[in-house]
Amino acid sequence: MLRHLHAITAKRDFWTYLVLAVASATLQAAAILVLFPLGRSLFGGSPASGAPWVVALLGLIVAAWGMDVLTARRGLRLGISVMRTIQQRTPGAVLAWPDVTPQRAATLRTLVAGGATEATSGVILLITPVITAVAFTLALGLGLLAVSPPVGVVTLAGGILALVALRAGTALEARAQRAYTTATEELDDRLFEFAWAQPSLRTAR
């Protein structure tokens, strides 16, 4: 889906959104990593030495929150841009088709009925959490390498597995969408056939 966003949205808006999402995840990972020196200070011989780490933790939390707000706004702008693109290009695409086959009709109906609305909210509700989760896991894994290499390696492996799962999930979603389009096309054919046969069916009772 990121590839589709990159293709139909302004490149500057897309990359700004992506950088903000990754930066937000990195700040969240940094906030987690700060807990290690903070814990050592609080439970060590001089708890007062943990004051700078408390300040750093609060600063990272505030920065991550602000970055989340900026990412959400940029994601909403991207979603609205996708919706406008769909609405603007759909009529011209339909007029450019030499003939509207049942498959194209089914695809067009799905796109107009729910695609535009889903694209608007999907950037914030689906794409942003996925980017944040993957980037957070990788950033945390890199940071944990300095704290505990075995834990860091396991965390990085989890991030890589998350990327693989994302790729596999995207493939499964595309396959399901194709199956849905095929089923809708078949349903359209049957409905048109039934409608055209109504006079004959009524005559034959």
mmCIF file of C-alpha atoms in Angstrom:
data_model
loop_
_atom_site.group_PDB
_atom_site.id
_atom_site.type_symbol
_atom_site.label_atom_id
_atom_site.label_comp_id
_atom_site.label_asym_id
_atom_site.label_seq_id
_atom_site.Cartn_x
_atom_site.Cartn_y
_atom_site.Cartn_z
ATOM 1 C CA MET A 1 0.000 0.000 0.000
ATOM 2 C CA LEU A 2 2.927 2.332 0.560
ATOM 3 C CA ARG A 3 3.836 1.855 -3.087
ATOM 4 C CA HIS A 4 0.347 2.942 -4.143
ATOM 5 C CA LEU A 5 0.474 5.974 -1.853
ATOM 6 C CA HIS A 6 3.819 6.973 -3.321
ATOM 7 C CA ALA A 7 2.427 6.682 -6.843
ATOM 8 C CA ILE A 8 -0.693 8.824 -6.439
ATOM 9 C CA THR A 9 0.278 11.412 -3.817
ATOM 10 C CA ALA A 10 2.722 14.282 -3.792
ATOM 11 C CA LYS A 11 6.217 12.945 -3.240
ATOM 12 C CA ARG A 12 7.085 15.598 -0.657
ATOM 13 C CA ASP A 13 3.962 14.860 1.415
ATOM 14 C CA PHE A 14 4.565 11.117 1.231
ATOM 15 C CA TRP A 15 8.192 11.255 2.343
ATOM 16 C CA THR A 16 7.422 13.785 5.076
ATOM 17 C CA TYR A 17 4.741 11.460 6.406
ATOM 18 C CA LEU A 18 7.063 8.454 6.285
ATOM 19 C CA VAL A 19 9.915 10.300 8.028
ATOM 20 C CA LEU A 20 7.561 11.547 10.748
ATOM 21 C CA ALA A 21 6.204 8.046 11.373
ATOM 22 C CA VAL A 22 9.685 6.537 11.611
ATOM 23 C CA ALA A 23 10.890 9.393 13.826
ATOM 24 C CA SER A 24 7.944 8.887 16.172
ATOM 25 C CA ALA A 25 8.744 5.176 16.472
ATOM 26 C CA THR A 26 12.423 5.934 17.068
ATOM 27 C CA LEU A 27 11.587 8.382 19.862
ATOM 28 C CA GLN A 28 9.361 5.782 21.499
ATOM 29 C CA ALA A 29 12.167 3.226 21.333
ATOM 30 C CA ALA A 30 14.587 5.768 22.806
ATOM 31 C CA ALA A 31 12.177 6.370 25.691
ATOM 32 C CA ILE A 32 12.201 2.650 26.446
ATOM 33 C CA LEU A 33 15.999 2.509 26.320
ATOM 34 C CA VAL A 34 16.320 5.412 28.748
ATOM 35 C CA LEU A 35 14.594 3.265 31.371
ATOM 36 C CA PHE A 36 17.729 1.109 31.688
ATOM 37 C CA PRO A 37 20.118 3.813 32.967
ATOM 38 C CA LEU A 38 17.251 5.358 34.910
ATOM 39 C CA GLY A 39 16.608 2.061 36.678
ATOM 40 C CA ARG A 40 20.289 1.625 37.476
ATOM 41 C CA SER A 41 20.381 5.093 39.013
ATOM 42 C CA LEU A 42 17.192 4.743 41.030
ATOM 43 C CA PHE A 43 18.042 1.330 42.436
ATOM 44 C CA GLY A 44 21.742 2.002 42.820
ATOM 45 C CA GLY A 45 23.662 3.801 45.519
ATOM 46 C CA SER A 46 22.692 7.343 44.437
ATOM 47 C CA PRO A 47 19.063 7.704 43.335
ATOM 48 C CA ALA A 48 19.503 11.458 42.870
ATOM 49 C CA SER A 49 21.750 10.775 39.871
ATOM 50 C CA GLY A 50 18.700 9.564 37.995
ATOM 51 C CA ALA A 51 17.270 13.098 37.711
ATOM 52 C CA PRO A 52 18.805 13.756 34.248
ATOM 53 C CA TRP A 53 17.414 10.486 32.985
ATOM 54 C CA VAL A 54 13.950 11.405 34.281
ATOM 55 C CA VAL A 55 14.170 14.683 32.396
ATOM 56 C CA ALA A 56 15.339 12.834 29.268
ATOM 57 C CA LEU A 57 12.476 10.357 29.572
ATOM 58 C CA LEU A 58 9.873 13.110 29.919
ATOM 59 C CA GLY A 59 11.399 14.979 26.996
ATOM 60 C CA LEU A 60 11.297 11.897 24.781
ATOM 61 C CA ILE A 61 7.690 11.171 25.742
ATOM 62 C CA VAL A 62 6.620 14.725 24.901
ATOM 63 C CA ALA A 63 8.590 14.664 21.647
ATOM 64 C CA ALA A 64 7.077 11.314 20.643
ATOM 65 C CA TRP A 65 3.585 12.587 21.412
ATOM 66 C CA GLY A 66 4.146 15.709 19.317
ATOM 67 C CA MET A 67 5.555 13.613 16.504
ATOM 68 C CA ASP A 68 2.492 11.358 16.658
ATOM 69 C CA VAL A 69 0.223 14.379 16.263
ATOM 70 C CA LEU A 70 2.192 15.610 13.253
ATOM 71 C CA THR A 71 2.182 12.131 11.723
ATOM 72 C CA ALA A 72 -1.589 11.836 12.155
ATOM 73 C CA ARG A 73 -2.165 15.194 10.488
ATOM 74 C CA ARG A 74 0.117 14.358 7.605
ATOM 75 C CA GLY A 75 -1.509 10.934 7.251
ATOM 76 C CA LEU A 76 -4.965 12.510 7.153
ATOM 77 C CA ARG A 77 -3.777 14.873 4.446
ATOM 78 C CA LEU A 78 -2.479 11.924 2.425
ATOM 79 C CA GLY A 79 -5.762 10.063 2.866
ATOM 80 C CA ILE A 80 -7.792 13.038 1.678
ATOM 81 C CA SER A 81 -5.440 13.397 -1.277
ATOM 82 C CA VAL A 82 -6.049 9.752 -2.209
ATOM 83 C CA MET A 83 -9.816 10.222 -1.928
ATOM 84 C CA ARG A 84 -9.734 13.287 -4.155
ATOM 85 C CA THR A 85 -7.590 11.482 -6.696
ATOM 86 C CA ILE A 86 -10.055 8.597 -6.862
ATOM 87 C CA GLN A 87 -13.021 10.926 -7.246
ATOM 88 C CA GLN A 88 -11.324 13.050 -9.902
ATOM 89 C CA ARG A 89 -9.923 10.258 -12.044
ATOM 90 C CA THR A 90 -12.765 7.746 -11.886
ATOM 91 C CA PRO A 91 -15.158 9.525 -14.343
ATOM 92 C CA GLY A 92 -12.417 10.044 -16.916
ATOM 93 C CA ALA A 93 -11.264 6.445 -16.576
ATOM 94 C CA VAL A 94 -14.803 5.156 -17.068
ATOM 95 C CA LEU A 95 -15.308 7.303 -20.171
ATOM 96 C CA ALA A 96 -11.993 6.087 -21.570
ATOM 97 C CA TRP A 97 -12.995 2.427 -21.352
ATOM 98 C CA PRO A 98 -14.103 1.002 -24.711
ATOM 99 C CA ASP A 99 -16.549 -1.286 -22.952
ATOM 100 C CA VAL A 100 -17.511 -1.875 -19.339
ATOM 101 C CA THR A 101 -17.090 -5.587 -18.673
ATOM 102 C CA PRO A 102 -18.665 -7.197 -15.601
ATOM 103 C CA GLN A 103 -15.240 -7.439 -13.979
ATOM 104 C CA ARG A 104 -14.600 -3.736 -14.510
ATOM 105 C CA ALA A 105 -18.068 -2.886 -13.259
ATOM 106 C CA ALA A 106 -17.480 -4.890 -10.089
ATOM 107 C CA THR A 107 -14.094 -3.260 -9.531
ATOM 108 C CA LEU A 108 -15.522 0.192 -10.156
ATOM 109 C CA ARG A 109 -18.426 -0.371 -7.776
ATOM 110 C CA THR A 110 -16.072 -1.527 -5.011
ATOM 111 C CA LEU A 111 -13.760 1.427 -5.578
ATOM 112 C CA VAL A 112 -16.464 4.087 -5.603
ATOM 113 C CA ALA A 113 -18.531 2.577 -2.792
ATOM 114 C CA GLY A 114 -15.827 2.023 -0.218
ATOM 115 C CA GLY A 115 -12.376 2.557 -1.645
ATOM 116 C CA ALA A 116 -12.281 6.332 -1.331
ATOM 117 C CA THR A 117 -13.573 6.367 2.244
ATOM 118 C CA GLU A 118 -11.312 3.514 3.335
ATOM 119 C CA ALA A 119 -8.289 5.242 1.826
ATOM 120 C CA THR A 120 -8.916 8.353 3.902
ATOM 121 C CA SER A 121 -8.979 6.556 7.237
ATOM 122 C CA GLY A 122 -6.739 3.660 6.248
ATOM 123 C CA VAL A 123 -3.587 5.774 6.246
ATOM 124 C CA ILE A 124 -4.031 6.673 9.922
ATOM 125 C CA LEU A 125 -5.718 3.527 11.202
ATOM 126 C CA LEU A 126 -3.773 0.912 9.243
ATOM 127 C CA ILE A 127 -0.609 2.146 7.579
ATOM 128 C CA THR A 128 0.698 4.363 10.389
ATOM 129 C CA PRO A 129 0.450 1.664 13.119
ATOM 130 C CA VAL A 130 2.183 -0.851 10.848
ATOM 131 C CA ILE A 131 5.049 1.525 10.031
ATOM 132 C CA THR A 132 5.381 2.506 13.684
ATOM 133 C CA ALA A 133 5.407 -1.100 14.884
ATOM 134 C CA VAL A 134 8.083 -2.209 12.440
ATOM 135 C CA ALA A 135 10.277 0.872 12.902
ATOM 136 C CA PHE A 136 9.884 0.719 16.694
ATOM 137 C CA THR A 137 10.949 -2.921 16.819
ATOM 138 C CA LEU A 138 14.003 -2.351 14.636
ATOM 139 C CA ALA A 139 15.065 0.800 16.522
ATOM 140 C CA LEU A 140 14.595 -0.905 19.878
ATOM 141 C CA GLY A 141 16.588 -3.901 18.681
ATOM 142 C CA LEU A 142 19.491 -1.707 17.604
ATOM 143 C CA GLY A 143 19.452 0.076 20.950
ATOM 144 C CA LEU A 144 19.292 -3.148 22.913
ATOM 145 C CA LEU A 145 22.459 -4.360 21.203
ATOM 146 C CA ALA A 146 24.355 -1.942 23.468
ATOM 147 C CA VAL A 147 22.475 -3.123 26.562
ATOM 148 C CA SER A 148 22.225 -6.853 25.963
ATOM 149 C CA PRO A 149 23.384 -8.206 22.591
ATOM 150 C CA PRO A 150 21.352 -11.465 22.797
ATOM 151 C CA VAL A 151 18.149 -9.564 23.547
ATOM 152 C CA GLY A 152 18.953 -7.069 20.814
ATOM 153 C CA VAL A 153 19.464 -9.826 18.258
ATOM 154 C CA VAL A 154 16.157 -11.452 19.217
ATOM 155 C CA THR A 155 14.370 -8.114 18.945
ATOM 156 C CA LEU A 156 15.883 -7.417 15.536
ATOM 157 C CA ALA A 157 14.854 -10.887 14.414
ATOM 158 C CA GLY A 158 11.323 -10.068 15.563
ATOM 159 C CA GLY A 159 11.371 -6.886 13.505
ATOM 160 C CA ILE A 160 12.505 -8.779 10.428
ATOM 161 C CA LEU A 161 9.775 -11.360 10.995
ATOM 162 C CA ALA A 162 7.287 -8.512 11.278
ATOM 163 C CA LEU A 163 8.403 -7.257 7.864
ATOM 164 C CA VAL A 164 8.012 -10.740 6.403
ATOM 165 C CA ALA A 165 4.571 -11.060 7.966
ATOM 166 C CA LEU A 166 3.594 -7.692 6.527
ATOM 167 C CA ARG A 167 4.685 -8.768 3.080
ATOM 168 C CA ALA A 168 2.824 -12.070 3.366
ATOM 169 C CA GLY A 169 -0.276 -10.315 4.692
ATOM 170 C CA THR A 170 -0.232 -7.922 1.746
ATOM 171 C CA ALA A 171 -0.060 -10.845 -0.682
ATOM 172 C CA LEU A 172 -2.936 -12.609 1.064
ATOM 173 C CA GLU A 173 -5.010 -9.438 0.998
ATOM 174 C CA ALA A 174 -4.408 -9.006 -2.729
ATOM 175 C CA ARG A 175 -5.401 -12.612 -3.348
ATOM 176 C CA ALA A 176 -8.578 -12.185 -1.309
ATOM 177 C CA GLN A 177 -9.423 -9.004 -3.204
ATOM 178 C CA ARG A 178 -9.053 -10.813 -6.528
ATOM 179 C CA ALA A 179 -11.290 -13.628 -5.299
ATOM 180 C CA TYR A 180 -13.885 -11.095 -4.141
ATOM 181 C CA THR A 181 -13.814 -9.330 -7.511
ATOM 182 C CA THR A 182 -14.259 -12.631 -9.350
ATOM 183 C CA ALA A 183 -17.179 -13.625 -7.131
ATOM 184 C CA THR A 184 -18.814 -10.229 -7.611
ATOM 185 C CA GLU A 185 -18.384 -10.510 -11.367
ATOM 186 C CA GLU A 186 -20.070 -13.904 -11.360
ATOM 187 C CA LEU A 187 -22.908 -12.543 -9.241
ATOM 188 C CA ASP A 188 -23.379 -9.633 -11.662
ATOM 189 C CA ASP A 189 -23.563 -12.034 -14.598
ATOM 190 C CA ARG A 190 -26.229 -14.119 -12.875
ATOM 191 C CA LEU A 191 -28.258 -11.063 -11.888
ATOM 192 C CA PHE A 192 -28.178 -9.623 -15.409
ATOM 193 C CA GLU A 193 -29.086 -13.013 -16.843
ATOM 194 C CA PHE A 194 -32.001 -13.338 -14.419
ATOM 195 C CA ALA A 195 -33.202 -9.810 -15.209
ATOM 196 C CA TRP A 196 -33.103 -10.371 -18.973
ATOM 197 C CA ALA A 197 -34.965 -13.664 -18.590
ATOM 198 C CA GLN A 198 -37.830 -12.142 -16.592
ATOM 199 C CA PRO A 199 -40.250 -11.729 -19.574
ATOM 200 C CA SER A 200 -39.680 -15.323 -20.691
ATOM 201 C CA LEU A 201 -40.025 -16.662 -17.155
ATOM 202 C CA ARG A 202 -43.278 -14.795 -16.610
ATOM 203 C CA THR A 203 -44.650 -15.944 -19.956
ATOM 204 C CA ALA A 204 -43.796 -19.555 -19.153
ATOM 205 C CA ARG A 205 -45.067 -19.098 -15.589
#
